[in-house]
XYZ file of C-alpha atoms in Angstrom:
376
model
C 310.200 -17.647 38.276
C 312.126 -18.735 35.159
C 310.135 -19.672 32.074
C 311.472 -22.228 29.555
C 313.043 -20.170 26.774
C 311.492 -22.424 24.126
C 308.017 -21.250 25.164
C 309.052 -17.644 24.541
C 311.017 -18.150 21.320
C 308.009 -18.676 19.069
C 305.686 -15.792 20.122
C 308.530 -13.314 20.600
C 310.179 -14.622 17.445
C 307.031 -14.077 15.390
C 306.604 -10.583 16.880
C 310.236 -9.666 16.232
C 310.282 -11.205 12.747
C 307.119 -9.589 11.424
C 307.562 -6.189 13.070
C 311.257 -6.193 12.187
C 310.604 -6.863 8.517
C 308.015 -4.079 8.515
C 310.538 -1.692 10.083
C 313.262 -2.762 7.617
C 310.865 -2.226 4.714
C 309.966 1.262 5.951
C 313.673 2.038 6.362
C 314.328 0.852 2.812
C 311.547 3.003 1.387
C 312.817 6.159 3.113
C 316.416 5.262 2.231
C 315.466 5.198 -1.453
C 313.004 8.083 -1.508
C 314.267 10.566 1.094
C 318.001 10.046 1.719
C 319.185 11.027 -1.818
C 317.541 14.437 -1.368
C 317.963 15.106 2.370
C 320.245 12.977 4.516
C 319.286 15.044 7.568
C 315.555 14.440 7.110
C 316.162 10.731 6.481
C 318.104 10.406 9.729
C 315.367 12.151 11.707
C 312.730 9.839 10.241
C 314.891 6.742 10.680
C 315.484 7.555 14.359
C 311.785 7.225 15.093
C 311.241 4.247 12.792
C 314.110 2.117 14.096
C 313.091 2.698 17.710
C 309.883 0.773 16.947
C 312.154 -2.264 16.626
C 314.900 -1.585 19.143
C 312.440 -0.723 21.930
C 311.291 -4.338 21.847
C 314.727 -5.384 23.105
C 314.575 -2.678 25.760
C 311.238 -4.171 26.804
C 312.899 -7.580 27.193
C 315.408 -6.104 29.643
C 313.111 -3.749 31.534
C 309.754 -5.504 31.621
C 310.301 -9.184 30.865
C 313.615 -10.071 32.528
C 313.499 -7.046 34.885
C 317.263 -6.600 34.774
C 318.385 -3.902 37.192
C 321.134 -1.402 36.358
C 322.866 0.591 39.093
C 324.334 3.715 37.503
C 327.303 5.404 39.167
C 327.835 8.941 37.854
C 328.255 12.509 39.044
C 325.511 15.123 38.801
C 327.161 17.083 35.976
C 327.430 13.993 33.791
C 323.791 13.097 34.387
C 322.724 16.599 33.353
C 324.589 16.313 30.039
C 323.350 12.860 29.018
C 321.399 13.164 25.795
C 322.405 16.797 25.266
C 325.762 16.303 23.552
C 327.488 14.033 21.071
C 329.718 11.493 22.808
C 332.203 8.746 22.055
C 331.342 5.860 24.382
C 334.086 3.489 25.569
C 333.265 0.405 27.596
C 334.772 -2.841 28.717
C 333.085 -5.906 27.260
C 332.323 -8.583 29.861
C 328.895 -9.998 28.979
C 326.760 -10.982 26.007
C 324.336 -8.083 26.485
C 326.720 -5.156 27.080
C 325.495 -3.586 23.850
C 321.909 -3.831 25.077
C 322.795 -2.093 28.335
C 324.249 0.677 26.178
C 320.922 0.876 24.349
C 319.097 1.070 27.681
C 321.211 4.067 28.689
C 320.755 5.687 25.272
C 316.994 5.205 25.520
C 316.930 6.870 28.934
C 318.907 9.790 27.471
C 316.532 10.127 24.503
C 318.973 9.064 21.792
C 318.299 5.360 21.254
C 317.430 5.818 17.582
C 320.533 7.925 17.027
C 322.925 5.630 18.870
C 325.740 4.369 16.669
C 328.506 1.811 16.986
C 331.624 0.460 15.342
C 331.086 -3.270 14.801
C 332.486 -6.252 12.966
C 331.264 -6.627 9.382
C 329.396 -9.878 10.048
C 326.890 -8.067 12.273
C 325.246 -6.237 9.389
C 324.131 -9.566 7.900
C 322.149 -10.526 11.009
C 318.483 -10.790 10.018
C 316.457 -7.696 10.890
C 318.658 -6.290 13.682
C 321.785 -6.093 11.530
C 319.868 -4.636 8.615
C 318.361 -1.979 10.875
C 321.881 -1.021 12.008
C 323.063 -0.696 8.401
C 320.203 1.678 7.612
C 321.148 3.661 10.745
C 324.739 4.518 9.690
C 326.594 2.022 11.872
C 330.230 1.476 10.869
C 331.194 -2.111 10.007
C 334.812 -3.269 10.013
C 336.613 -6.240 8.470
C 339.372 -6.336 11.125
C 341.965 -5.585 8.483
C 343.512 -2.174 9.159
C 344.379 -1.524 5.505
C 340.665 -1.644 4.696
C 339.246 -0.467 8.009
C 341.249 2.768 8.123
C 339.444 4.057 5.029
C 336.095 2.763 6.282
C 336.512 4.566 9.591
C 337.590 7.823 7.960
C 334.566 7.790 5.653
C 332.250 6.830 8.515
C 333.457 9.607 10.814
C 333.090 12.088 7.966
C 329.393 11.178 7.698
C 328.795 12.122 11.323
C 329.945 15.740 10.967
C 326.471 16.939 9.974
C 324.460 14.497 12.085
C 321.255 16.425 12.924
C 320.605 14.920 16.371
C 322.540 14.059 19.498
C 324.351 10.774 18.900
C 326.413 8.330 20.941
C 329.111 6.415 19.096
C 330.005 3.189 20.926
C 333.390 1.526 20.586
C 334.488 -1.677 22.333
C 338.242 -1.233 22.077
C 338.960 -4.685 23.517
C 337.640 -5.962 20.201
C 335.936 -9.020 21.676
C 334.132 -10.175 24.791
C 336.001 -11.112 27.928
C 336.549 -14.845 28.511
C 339.161 -16.734 30.487
C 340.737 -18.061 27.304
C 341.053 -14.590 25.818
C 342.393 -13.227 29.098
C 345.172 -15.821 29.108
C 346.096 -14.889 25.540
C 346.119 -11.193 26.503
C 348.313 -11.903 29.528
C 350.788 -13.786 27.364
C 350.845 -10.915 24.899
C 351.387 -8.440 27.757
C 354.323 -10.517 29.005
C 355.914 -10.557 25.545
C 355.445 -6.790 25.121
C 356.397 -5.888 28.736
C 352.943 -4.419 29.393
C 350.953 -4.516 32.659
C 349.286 -7.911 32.879
C 345.482 -7.595 32.845
C 343.258 -9.524 35.235
C 339.703 -8.360 34.521
C 339.882 -6.679 31.098
C 341.565 -7.377 27.782
C 344.279 -5.206 26.264
C 342.661 -2.408 24.217
C 343.321 -2.207 20.498
C 343.923 1.478 20.159
C 344.073 2.128 16.407
C 340.319 2.552 16.055
C 340.125 4.779 19.122
C 342.995 6.961 17.912
C 341.314 7.302 14.519
C 337.988 8.182 16.152
C 339.423 10.865 18.418
C 341.502 12.358 15.605
C 338.539 12.674 13.252
C 335.630 13.600 15.547
C 337.174 15.661 18.338
C 336.216 18.877 16.533
C 332.479 18.160 16.834
C 332.186 15.565 19.633
C 332.843 17.245 22.993
C 333.068 14.252 25.317
C 334.239 10.693 25.876
C 331.988 8.608 28.127
C 334.128 6.104 29.988
C 331.900 3.179 31.000
C 332.895 0.377 33.344
C 330.344 -2.418 33.436
C 330.123 -5.616 35.435
C 327.556 -7.980 36.858
C 326.891 -7.367 40.527
C 328.617 -9.862 42.834
C 326.583 -13.025 43.489
C 324.252 -12.269 40.565
C 323.873 -14.574 37.511
C 325.578 -13.476 34.328
C 322.900 -12.126 31.955
C 322.564 -13.602 28.473
C 319.883 -13.352 25.814
C 318.850 -16.910 26.606
C 318.385 -16.035 30.290
C 316.479 -12.908 29.296
C 314.018 -14.912 27.216
C 313.563 -17.220 30.194
C 312.619 -14.221 32.308
C 315.651 -14.600 34.588
C 316.649 -11.338 36.212
C 320.079 -10.041 37.117
C 321.714 -6.898 38.443
C 324.550 -4.909 36.916
C 326.788 -2.055 38.010
C 327.646 0.641 35.479
C 330.038 3.495 36.179
C 329.984 6.402 33.739
C 332.693 9.056 33.828
C 332.747 11.976 31.417
C 336.049 13.190 29.957
C 336.271 16.348 27.908
C 337.545 15.581 24.430
C 339.689 18.711 24.618
C 341.573 17.209 27.577
C 342.808 14.230 25.557
C 346.365 14.320 24.131
C 346.899 15.736 20.655
C 349.324 13.107 19.293
C 348.389 9.619 18.134
C 350.808 8.025 20.588
C 349.429 10.133 23.409
C 345.840 9.176 22.585
C 346.778 5.495 22.441
C 348.531 5.708 25.810
C 345.527 7.509 27.305
C 343.308 4.605 26.235
C 345.722 2.024 27.619
C 345.933 3.868 30.940
C 342.137 4.030 31.059
C 341.888 0.241 30.868
C 344.600 -0.232 33.461
C 342.422 1.881 35.759
C 339.343 -0.183 34.847
C 341.242 -3.364 35.617
C 342.232 -2.108 39.046
C 338.693 -0.909 39.762
C 337.182 -4.282 38.869
C 339.800 -6.107 40.930
C 338.877 -3.962 43.934
C 335.211 -4.716 43.385
C 335.685 -8.477 43.048
C 337.920 -8.689 46.139
C 336.503 -5.964 48.415
C 332.967 -5.449 47.039
C 333.606 -1.714 46.514
C 332.668 -0.650 43.003
C 332.846 3.134 42.708
C 333.294 6.364 44.641
C 330.525 8.048 42.630
C 326.903 8.373 43.724
C 324.642 5.511 42.657
C 321.381 6.161 40.791
C 318.591 3.712 40.071
C 317.559 3.452 36.419
C 313.778 3.380 36.428
C 312.055 1.495 33.644
C 310.049 3.720 31.264
C 306.579 2.935 29.977
C 307.370 3.593 26.283
C 308.903 0.155 25.469
C 305.884 -1.560 27.016
C 303.470 0.574 24.992
C 305.372 -0.148 21.766
C 305.253 -3.907 22.380
C 301.542 -3.827 23.255
C 300.744 -1.856 20.094
C 302.764 -4.273 17.950
C 301.027 -7.254 19.535
C 297.583 -5.744 18.906
C 298.433 -4.898 15.302
C 299.818 -8.354 14.595
C 296.865 -10.085 16.270
C 294.456 -8.035 14.167
C 296.475 -8.709 11.028
C 296.674 -12.402 11.871
C 292.925 -12.573 12.413
C 292.251 -10.942 9.045
C 294.761 -13.273 7.405
C 293.021 -16.300 8.877
C 289.680 -15.058 7.572
C 291.145 -14.764 4.100
C 292.928 -18.103 4.307
C 289.758 -19.867 5.484
C 288.834 -20.163 1.810
C 292.100 -21.936 1.036
C 292.768 -25.627 1.495
C 293.667 -26.466 5.098
C 297.011 -28.060 4.266
C 298.157 -24.796 2.683
C 297.243 -22.898 5.846
C 299.157 -25.369 7.964
C 302.212 -25.150 5.703
C 302.161 -21.347 5.845
C 302.055 -21.245 9.629
C 304.745 -23.906 9.926
C 307.024 -21.870 7.671
C 306.401 -18.686 9.692
C 307.104 -20.450 12.985
C 310.275 -22.084 11.661
C 311.593 -18.793 10.284
C 310.781 -16.990 13.541
C 312.522 -19.667 15.612
C 315.603 -19.640 13.380
C 315.758 -15.836 13.497
C 315.750 -15.788 17.292
C 318.303 -18.606 17.421
C 320.648 -16.690 15.104
C 320.283 -13.552 17.234
C 321.032 -15.443 20.441
C 323.991 -17.363 19.006
C 325.515 -14.193 17.591
C 325.560 -12.691 21.092
C 327.313 -15.596 22.800
C 330.815 -14.937 24.114
C 332.451 -17.989 22.618
C 331.393 -16.865 19.130
C 332.724 -13.338 19.385
C 336.217 -13.933 17.983
C 336.695 -15.541 14.583
C 338.676 -18.752 14.829
C 340.674 -17.959 11.710
C 342.689 -15.263 13.518
C 344.211 -16.024 16.928
C 343.743 -13.295 19.514
C 347.481 -12.684 19.855
C 347.727 -12.040 16.122
C 344.822 -9.575 16.315
C 346.480 -7.761 19.232
C 349.762 -7.464 17.385
C 348.026 -5.922 14.367
C 345.835 -3.613 16.481
C-alpha cells in the first residue's frame, strides 16, 4: 500500500540530514588527518564510514520500497563479482539507475569503494554529493578541453587503489527520455548512424580515455543492460519514499579488458556496437517479452542496511531525547524555532535530492543535446 511521500519526507529527511552531516564530518576529519600521510589507509577508513550513509539508500530500495531486481548473468561472472576491479557501463533509462548500481556493489562487497564519473553539479548536492567528493568520484564540466585533464588525473589516482573498486560510466551522458531520443535520432540521421530506438547514442570520448588509462590494472568491463520489467511502474525516488514497489531486469555481461581494441577509434567503435546490441535487445524485450539468454538470479535483500538504519534511528532518538532535556531549560519559543529550522532543512534536503534525480533535469538547458553529441 502506497504511503503519501510527504509523511516520509520529514522523518527520513531528519535521519538522512543528521546522520549524513555526521558522516561528512567524520570524512572531513580523516581527510585532513589521515589522507596526507596515507592515502591507502584513508580510503580503507572512508569505505566503511561512507557506507553508514549509502546503506540508508539501499535500505529504501530493499526494505522500504521492496524493489525487486532480476539479475541475468553467467556463473563465471557471478563468481568474479567483488573480486576484481571493473569498469561498469550501463544504459540510463530511469531516475534510480545509479542506486541499482549501488545495490549490486553492496551485494558484491564494494559499495564503499564504488566510484563513478559524474557531472560537476553533483558534488554540490548536500550530504550525498559531499560524500562522493570525499570518496574520489570524478566530476566533469562537460567541456572536453577541461575534462580530458580531469579524467587523466582521476584515472591516475586509481592505480594504487587498495580495495576492489567498480568505476561506473553512463556513456549516454544523460537519462533516456522521448525528447532526447528524438534528438539522438536526428543526429544519427545527419551522421548516417544506426537510428536508436531504446537507447541514446553513446559519447565515446570518456570511455576511450578510461580504457586507455586503466586497462593495465582493471581486468574487466561489466556491460549492464537495465530496464523496468514490462507492466511494472517506473521507479523514482518519489515512488520509493511512498513505498511503491517495482521490478527491474538487469543483464550483466563481463568482457575482458584485454579483448578490447588497442586503438582509440577501435575502442570507440566497440562502445558504439555495444549500444547497438543493447538497443536491439531492449526492442526484443519490449515487443516479444524476451529479455536475455542468460540464467536469471534473484537478488536477496541483506540484513545489513536494515541494521544500519535501526542503529541510526536509535542513536538519533537518544540524542534527541538528551537534547530535549537540555532545551527544557530554554524558553519554549526557542525550542519551537529550533525544531522548525531542523524540519525545514531536512525537507529541503530531501527535495533537492529527489529533484536532482528526475529525468527532465538531467541535461542542462544551456547546451542542446545535439551540440553535446557533436562535441562528444
